[in-house]
XYZ file of C-alpha atoms in Angstrom:
437
model
C 30.354 -28.491 -27.265
C 28.496 -30.641 -24.794
C 26.530 -29.945 -21.637
C 25.797 -32.386 -18.836
C 22.302 -32.256 -17.322
C 20.538 -34.539 -14.887
C 20.043 -37.856 -16.666
C 16.657 -38.630 -15.140
C 14.010 -35.979 -15.606
C 10.317 -36.598 -15.146
C 8.090 -36.055 -18.163
C 6.086 -33.461 -16.225
C 9.165 -31.359 -15.359
C 10.480 -31.577 -18.891
C 7.113 -30.600 -20.370
C 6.712 -27.628 -18.005
C 10.118 -26.229 -18.981
C 9.658 -26.767 -22.718
C 6.134 -25.333 -22.729
C 7.317 -22.152 -21.006
C 10.196 -21.669 -23.438
C 7.819 -22.213 -26.355
C 5.784 -19.266 -25.038
C 8.872 -17.127 -24.626
C 8.615 -17.181 -20.839
C 10.945 -18.061 -17.967
C 9.828 -21.424 -16.502
C 8.426 -21.344 -12.982
C 10.190 -24.586 -12.065
C 12.789 -27.026 -13.321
C 15.392 -24.297 -13.666
C 18.139 -26.576 -12.385
C 17.809 -28.322 -15.746
C 18.821 -25.127 -17.557
C 21.277 -23.517 -15.148
C 24.467 -22.915 -17.090
C 27.201 -20.695 -15.693
C 25.588 -20.316 -12.266
C 27.776 -22.835 -10.474
C 30.117 -20.036 -9.389
C 27.309 -18.618 -7.206
C 26.129 -21.876 -5.662
C 28.427 -22.147 -2.657
C 27.971 -18.528 -1.528
C 24.194 -18.487 -2.003
C 23.738 -21.870 -0.327
C 25.768 -20.586 2.609
C 23.528 -17.533 2.862
C 20.376 -19.660 2.714
C 21.763 -21.846 5.488
C 22.508 -18.748 7.591
C 18.933 -17.514 7.097
C 17.540 -20.933 8.013
C 19.522 -20.696 11.251
C 17.832 -17.423 12.195
C 19.930 -14.902 10.301
C 18.864 -12.502 7.592
C 20.438 -11.575 4.248
C 20.079 -8.776 1.718
C 21.353 -9.276 -1.829
C 21.334 -7.015 -4.882
C 21.598 -8.546 -8.361
C 22.592 -6.440 -11.355
C 22.439 -7.321 -15.016
C 21.469 -5.871 -18.371
C 18.233 -6.912 -20.020
C 18.493 -10.549 -21.124
C 21.281 -11.402 -18.682
C 18.946 -13.739 -16.798
C 17.948 -11.819 -13.647
C 14.475 -13.400 -13.486
C 15.945 -16.820 -14.241
C 18.554 -16.303 -11.514
C 15.998 -15.317 -8.878
C 13.696 -18.251 -9.710
C 16.657 -20.630 -9.724
C 17.541 -19.388 -6.246
C 13.874 -19.785 -5.289
C 14.004 -23.460 -6.238
C 17.107 -23.954 -4.105
C 15.341 -22.181 -1.233
C 12.252 -24.400 -1.547
C 14.445 -27.475 -1.319
C 15.293 -26.166 2.165
C 11.548 -25.778 2.796
C 11.648 -21.982 2.505
C 8.609 -20.013 1.429
C 9.190 -17.807 -1.627
C 7.545 -14.673 -3.004
C 8.454 -12.857 -6.222
C 7.154 -9.284 -6.372
C 7.280 -7.112 -9.503
C 7.906 -3.487 -8.591
C 5.875 -1.015 -10.661
C 4.798 2.587 -10.310
C 1.062 1.853 -10.455
C 0.599 -1.683 -9.113
C 3.386 -2.064 -6.535
C 5.109 1.218 -5.675
C 8.105 0.557 -3.463
C 7.507 3.649 -1.346
C 4.283 2.058 -0.095
C 5.495 -1.002 1.763
C 1.962 -2.021 2.677
C 1.395 -2.634 -1.049
C 4.651 -4.592 -1.303
C 3.552 -6.724 1.669
C 0.164 -7.317 0.044
C 1.778 -8.483 -3.206
C 4.121 -10.655 -1.145
C 1.230 -12.503 0.491
C -0.529 -12.813 -2.877
C 2.575 -14.357 -4.432
C 3.580 -16.456 -1.403
C 4.396 -20.008 -2.392
C 5.972 -23.105 -0.838
C 7.155 -26.435 -2.168
C 3.667 -27.803 -1.451
C 1.366 -24.859 -2.223
C 1.145 -22.436 -5.158
C 0.311 -18.756 -4.668
C -1.292 -17.682 -2.519
C -0.080 -20.030 0.192
C -1.028 -17.659 3.013
C -4.076 -19.618 4.169
C -2.391 -23.061 4.146
C 0.527 -21.552 6.062
C -1.720 -19.998 8.715
C -3.761 -23.198 9.016
C -0.552 -25.217 9.392
C 0.597 -22.812 12.109
C -2.545 -23.312 14.171
C -2.194 -27.060 13.721
C 1.401 -26.816 14.986
C 0.213 -24.825 18.030
C -2.363 -27.504 18.774
C 0.240 -30.265 18.499
C 2.629 -28.370 20.759
C -0.138 -27.814 23.313
C -1.077 -31.488 23.317
C 2.567 -32.511 23.577
C 2.844 -30.263 26.657
C 0.010 -32.170 28.288
C -3.018 -29.987 27.515
C -6.388 -31.735 27.774
C -8.791 -31.605 24.813
C -11.195 -29.317 26.665
C -8.368 -26.913 27.486
C -6.942 -26.890 23.959
C -8.491 -23.585 22.722
C -7.172 -21.694 25.747
C -3.733 -23.315 25.475
C -3.486 -22.507 21.750
C -4.390 -18.884 22.491
C -1.748 -18.766 25.223
C 0.888 -20.141 22.836
C -0.198 -17.704 20.143
C 0.380 -14.773 22.493
C 3.753 -16.144 23.597
C 5.040 -16.856 20.085
C 3.996 -13.430 18.798
C 5.096 -11.464 21.872
C 7.906 -9.675 20.044
C 5.743 -9.030 16.986
C 2.926 -7.629 19.119
C 5.233 -4.912 20.440
C 5.237 -3.390 16.943
C 2.061 -4.775 15.357
C -0.489 -5.908 17.984
C -3.192 -6.160 15.347
C -1.356 -9.063 13.660
C -1.986 -11.374 16.631
C -5.498 -9.993 17.021
C -6.306 -10.850 13.417
C -5.016 -14.396 13.843
C -7.219 -14.888 16.899
C -10.171 -13.451 14.974
C -9.522 -15.821 12.069
C -9.455 -18.843 14.366
C -12.583 -17.703 16.224
C -14.485 -17.296 12.955
C -13.431 -20.758 11.801
C -14.458 -22.295 15.129
C -17.856 -20.609 14.809
C -18.261 -21.921 11.250
C -18.263 -18.395 9.811
C -16.211 -18.946 6.656
C -17.016 -15.513 5.183
C -15.664 -13.678 8.198
C -12.637 -15.992 8.394
C -11.771 -15.322 4.755
C -12.229 -11.565 5.202
C -10.022 -11.467 8.294
C -7.328 -13.483 6.519
C -7.519 -11.041 3.572
C -6.948 -8.175 6.013
C -4.015 -10.076 7.525
C -2.592 -10.323 4.003
C -2.741 -6.541 3.639
C -5.822 -6.365 1.434
C -7.611 -3.004 1.645
C -11.357 -2.375 1.899
C -12.157 -5.410 4.065
C -15.702 -5.216 5.423
C -15.971 -3.273 8.684
C -18.014 -6.067 10.281
C -15.166 -8.571 9.717
C -12.610 -6.146 11.131
C -14.764 -5.550 14.212
C -15.167 -9.294 14.720
C -11.378 -9.651 14.747
C -10.854 -6.608 16.924
C -8.847 -4.714 14.306
C -9.480 -1.312 12.782
C -7.976 0.547 9.860
C -6.132 -0.837 6.853
C -2.430 -1.667 7.027
C -0.064 1.272 6.500
C 3.579 1.656 5.448
C 5.047 1.302 8.931
C 2.668 -1.452 9.994
C 3.940 -3.537 7.079
C 7.262 -4.007 8.885
C 5.510 -5.575 11.864
C 3.307 -7.771 9.677
C 6.348 -9.061 7.795
C 7.935 -9.887 11.136
C 4.760 -11.729 12.149
C 4.628 -13.663 8.906
C 8.221 -14.828 9.405
C 7.322 -16.062 12.899
C 4.314 -17.986 11.594
C 6.367 -19.512 8.795
C 9.137 -20.623 11.131
C 6.747 -22.191 13.631
C 5.036 -24.301 10.968
C 8.237 -25.701 9.506
C 9.432 -23.063 7.018
C 12.792 -21.833 8.333
C 13.010 -18.908 5.943
C 11.314 -16.655 3.412
C 12.951 -15.571 0.152
C 11.459 -12.319 -1.134
C 12.509 -11.125 -4.585
C 11.775 -7.510 -5.514
C 12.137 -7.686 -9.283
C 12.715 -4.849 -11.750
C 13.511 -2.142 -9.202
C 14.988 -0.140 -12.097
C 11.420 0.989 -12.827
C 11.961 3.479 -9.985
C 14.009 5.563 -12.430
C 10.848 6.336 -14.416
C 8.577 7.545 -11.629
C 8.088 11.108 -10.374
C 11.068 12.447 -8.499
C 9.232 12.699 -5.165
C 7.934 9.125 -5.391
C 11.367 7.933 -6.499
C 13.067 9.513 -3.516
C 10.522 7.996 -1.127
C 11.013 4.557 -2.738
C 14.796 4.745 -2.480
C 14.490 5.710 1.179
C 12.062 2.824 1.777
C 14.622 0.468 0.239
C 17.300 1.922 2.516
C 15.014 1.363 5.493
C 14.418 -2.242 4.498
C 18.131 -2.948 4.106
C 18.895 -1.406 7.492
C 16.157 -3.455 9.188
C 17.472 -6.648 7.588
C 21.025 -5.903 8.667
C 19.835 -4.953 12.163
C 18.355 -8.431 12.605
C 14.702 -7.380 12.829
C 13.659 -10.033 10.310
C 15.216 -13.379 11.301
C 14.556 -15.862 8.534
C 14.348 -13.306 5.693
C 16.422 -13.427 2.515
C 15.639 -10.219 0.625
C 16.837 -9.899 -2.968
C 16.412 -7.048 -5.422
C 17.191 -7.160 -9.141
C 17.976 -4.221 -11.408
C 20.005 -2.957 -14.332
C 23.470 -1.385 -13.993
C 21.906 1.990 -14.792
C 19.814 1.737 -11.616
C 22.843 1.005 -9.435
C 25.260 3.433 -11.140
C 23.153 6.145 -12.801
C 22.089 9.532 -11.473
C 18.378 8.623 -11.447
C 18.816 5.492 -9.361
C 20.636 4.486 -6.204
C 23.008 7.454 -6.320
C 20.160 9.882 -5.699
C 20.343 8.688 -2.075
C 24.013 8.568 -0.953
C 23.321 6.437 2.169
C 21.719 3.794 -0.065
C 24.579 3.974 -2.586
C 27.025 3.446 0.271
C 25.181 0.331 1.439
C 25.203 -1.194 -2.056
C 28.724 -0.150 -3.054
C 30.636 -3.068 -4.582
C 33.901 -3.144 -6.521
C 33.357 -4.293 -10.119
C 36.586 -2.870 -11.522
C 38.406 -6.214 -11.514
C 38.094 -9.030 -14.037
C 34.548 -10.491 -13.763
C 36.138 -13.878 -13.137
C 37.087 -12.610 -9.691
C 33.736 -11.110 -8.719
C 32.888 -11.927 -5.108
C 29.630 -13.969 -4.911
C 29.456 -13.161 -1.189
C 29.302 -9.405 -1.812
C 26.130 -7.416 -1.136
C 25.826 -6.822 -4.885
C 26.577 -9.405 -7.579
C 26.536 -9.023 -11.331
C 25.317 -11.405 -13.998
C 27.708 -11.272 -16.950
C 25.073 -11.780 -19.636
C 25.208 -14.088 -22.612
C 27.891 -14.421 -25.240
C 27.452 -16.359 -28.467
C 29.269 -19.277 -26.868
C 27.153 -19.372 -23.701
C 23.938 -18.834 -25.694
C 24.900 -21.772 -27.908
C 25.605 -23.895 -24.827
C 22.172 -23.064 -23.450
C 20.589 -23.981 -26.793
C 22.358 -27.349 -26.763
C 21.116 -27.980 -23.231
C 17.535 -27.259 -24.323
C 17.896 -29.416 -27.418
C 19.134 -32.344 -25.332
C 16.319 -31.867 -22.806
C 13.769 -31.761 -25.633
C 15.277 -34.792 -27.366
C 14.959 -36.908 -24.208
C 11.163 -36.705 -24.499
C 10.759 -36.360 -28.279
C 8.886 -38.652 -30.645
C 11.737 -38.511 -33.172
C 14.978 -38.075 -31.166
C 17.252 -39.421 -33.922
C 15.880 -36.913 -36.423
C 16.429 -34.026 -33.981
C 20.002 -35.111 -33.307
C 20.694 -35.321 -37.035
C 19.055 -32.033 -38.098
C 19.622 -29.805 -35.053
C 23.243 -30.572 -34.286
C 25.628 -28.294 -32.409
C 26.616 -26.465 -35.591
C 22.992 -25.623 -36.394
C 22.367 -24.400 -32.822
C 25.411 -22.125 -33.142
C 24.156 -20.708 -36.457
C 20.664 -20.079 -35.079
C 22.064 -18.320 -31.998
C 24.209 -16.076 -34.192
C 21.269 -15.291 -36.462
C 18.918 -14.332 -33.634
C 21.636 -12.162 -32.122
C 22.120 -10.538 -35.520
C 18.409 -9.845 -35.801
C 18.663 -7.926 -32.534
C 21.357 -5.597 -33.775
C 24.178 -7.897 -32.796
C 23.156 -7.684 -29.124
C 23.580 -11.355 -28.275
C 23.123 -10.501 -24.598
C 19.433 -9.689 -25.096
C 18.696 -12.664 -27.355
C 18.061 -15.639 -24.986
C 14.283 -15.336 -24.676
C 13.673 -15.010 -28.398
C 16.353 -17.561 -29.309
C 14.856 -20.274 -27.079
C 11.336 -19.483 -28.281
C 12.442 -19.878 -31.917
C 14.506 -22.991 -31.188
C 11.666 -24.838 -29.471
C 8.605 -23.577 -31.342
C 9.946 -23.052 -34.847
C 12.664 -25.690 -35.130
C 12.514 -28.586 -32.665
C 8.716 -28.949 -32.692
C 8.705 -29.079 -36.510
C 11.554 -31.590 -36.739
C 9.773 -33.776 -34.197
C 6.424 -33.694 -36.019
C 7.262 -33.556 -39.724
C 9.559 -36.287 -41.134
C 10.458 -34.220 -44.210
C 11.227 -30.944 -42.408
C 14.832 -29.777 -42.607
C 15.478 -26.461 -40.833
C 18.343 -25.544 -43.168
C 16.078 -26.009 -46.159
C 12.571 -25.144 -44.971
C 13.065 -22.606 -42.197
C 13.904 -18.959 -42.600
C 14.317 -16.992 -39.375
C 11.899 -14.080 -39.249
C 11.792 -11.583 -36.418
C 8.830 -9.192 -36.377
C 8.101 -6.310 -34.083
C 4.953 -7.911 -32.695
C 6.865 -10.769 -31.044
C 9.477 -8.559 -29.406
C 9.409 -6.950 -26.006
C 9.852 -3.172 -25.853
C 13.559 -3.469 -25.117
C 14.122 -6.021 -27.879
C 12.176 -3.869 -30.309
C 14.413 -0.899 -29.590
C 17.410 -2.991 -30.527
C 16.086 -4.407 -33.779
C 14.407 -3.176 -36.935
C 10.984 -4.617 -37.731
C 10.556 -7.439 -40.221
C 14.182 -8.552 -40.454
C 14.565 -11.788 -42.368
C 17.752 -13.782 -42.035
C 18.685 -17.093 -43.581
C 20.002 -19.761 -41.212
């Protein structure tokens, strides 16, 4: 079994991917190096990204069991979006930190996690600064004199945000207040106003007064602020924003009243996206099949279930990647082995002892290790990828690379303990299982 990956990979990209896998985490970047089995989605998703970049909006629901690669899939799509100069934000939905029924909290997390190809989270300030720079350039290009520039920028600001101001006038007011504070050299007020613009609560009253805004952002105001953010992004060269709401299945575990409010908020968001209120937005949610099909999830709200309804009764080979809901098939022993071979080849390209790795961690050994890790998790190969890659990199490849006399078939015995498992993995495996590989 062989896998073809890009032949030229920078040392920094390779190291970032390998380091993340060693920790048992999904890499934040370089996912194109690992993407196996996602080619079937590429054409449809690229077409949707292009539509969003042209002023459209898209909603997508992704379903998959634990370990099927939902986080990997969303970050892989995020990388493709950034190559089109999109901004990206990944938001983890949770009952306590980010309840979906409070969209002002979702918006706040979005601005905290906002990233671009050039700036890590939070990229809100660089984006706003770039927007004002773009307004200045446009004003100068239109013939504005230097002494008239502040007034011309303010006029453009009002014009560009005219539609947004119909729903959220305080968004434009806060931007003007931010610029005024910067012009006056008042960094503290500027930072406070920008925090308020990002949905942060408890901003000092003096900063709010200076910007001409009042109370904290609420659920309904969040819609207008998201619309404003999309306008700012587009004007400073980012044609779209990909927002991923991850782990929405957590809604099944909250109180019934909060759950019903959250499901209705999701229905509202979908309707607003489909109505064209958010040009430039690609909204994606990820969840387990139980969330989409079970009685404690989507089906508690029939209008939401109707919007997400997708036919999965046919052979998965014929799933429609253009549908509103797509499913990730999860890993089999064969696909898990293929992923392991890809990682081994990526590791070998930057190893100190590549010949030794090729000799001692051949395809047959990778297959045996994948089967053993799956066996340690109760035969559930589909939930094994995270642990398998962690063991492969940290326990096997690192040792072969560093110790000339290490042979994994002789000196390594796979051990899986409860402390290194996630809650879901722990439920599928008994503690302290030792398996020979």
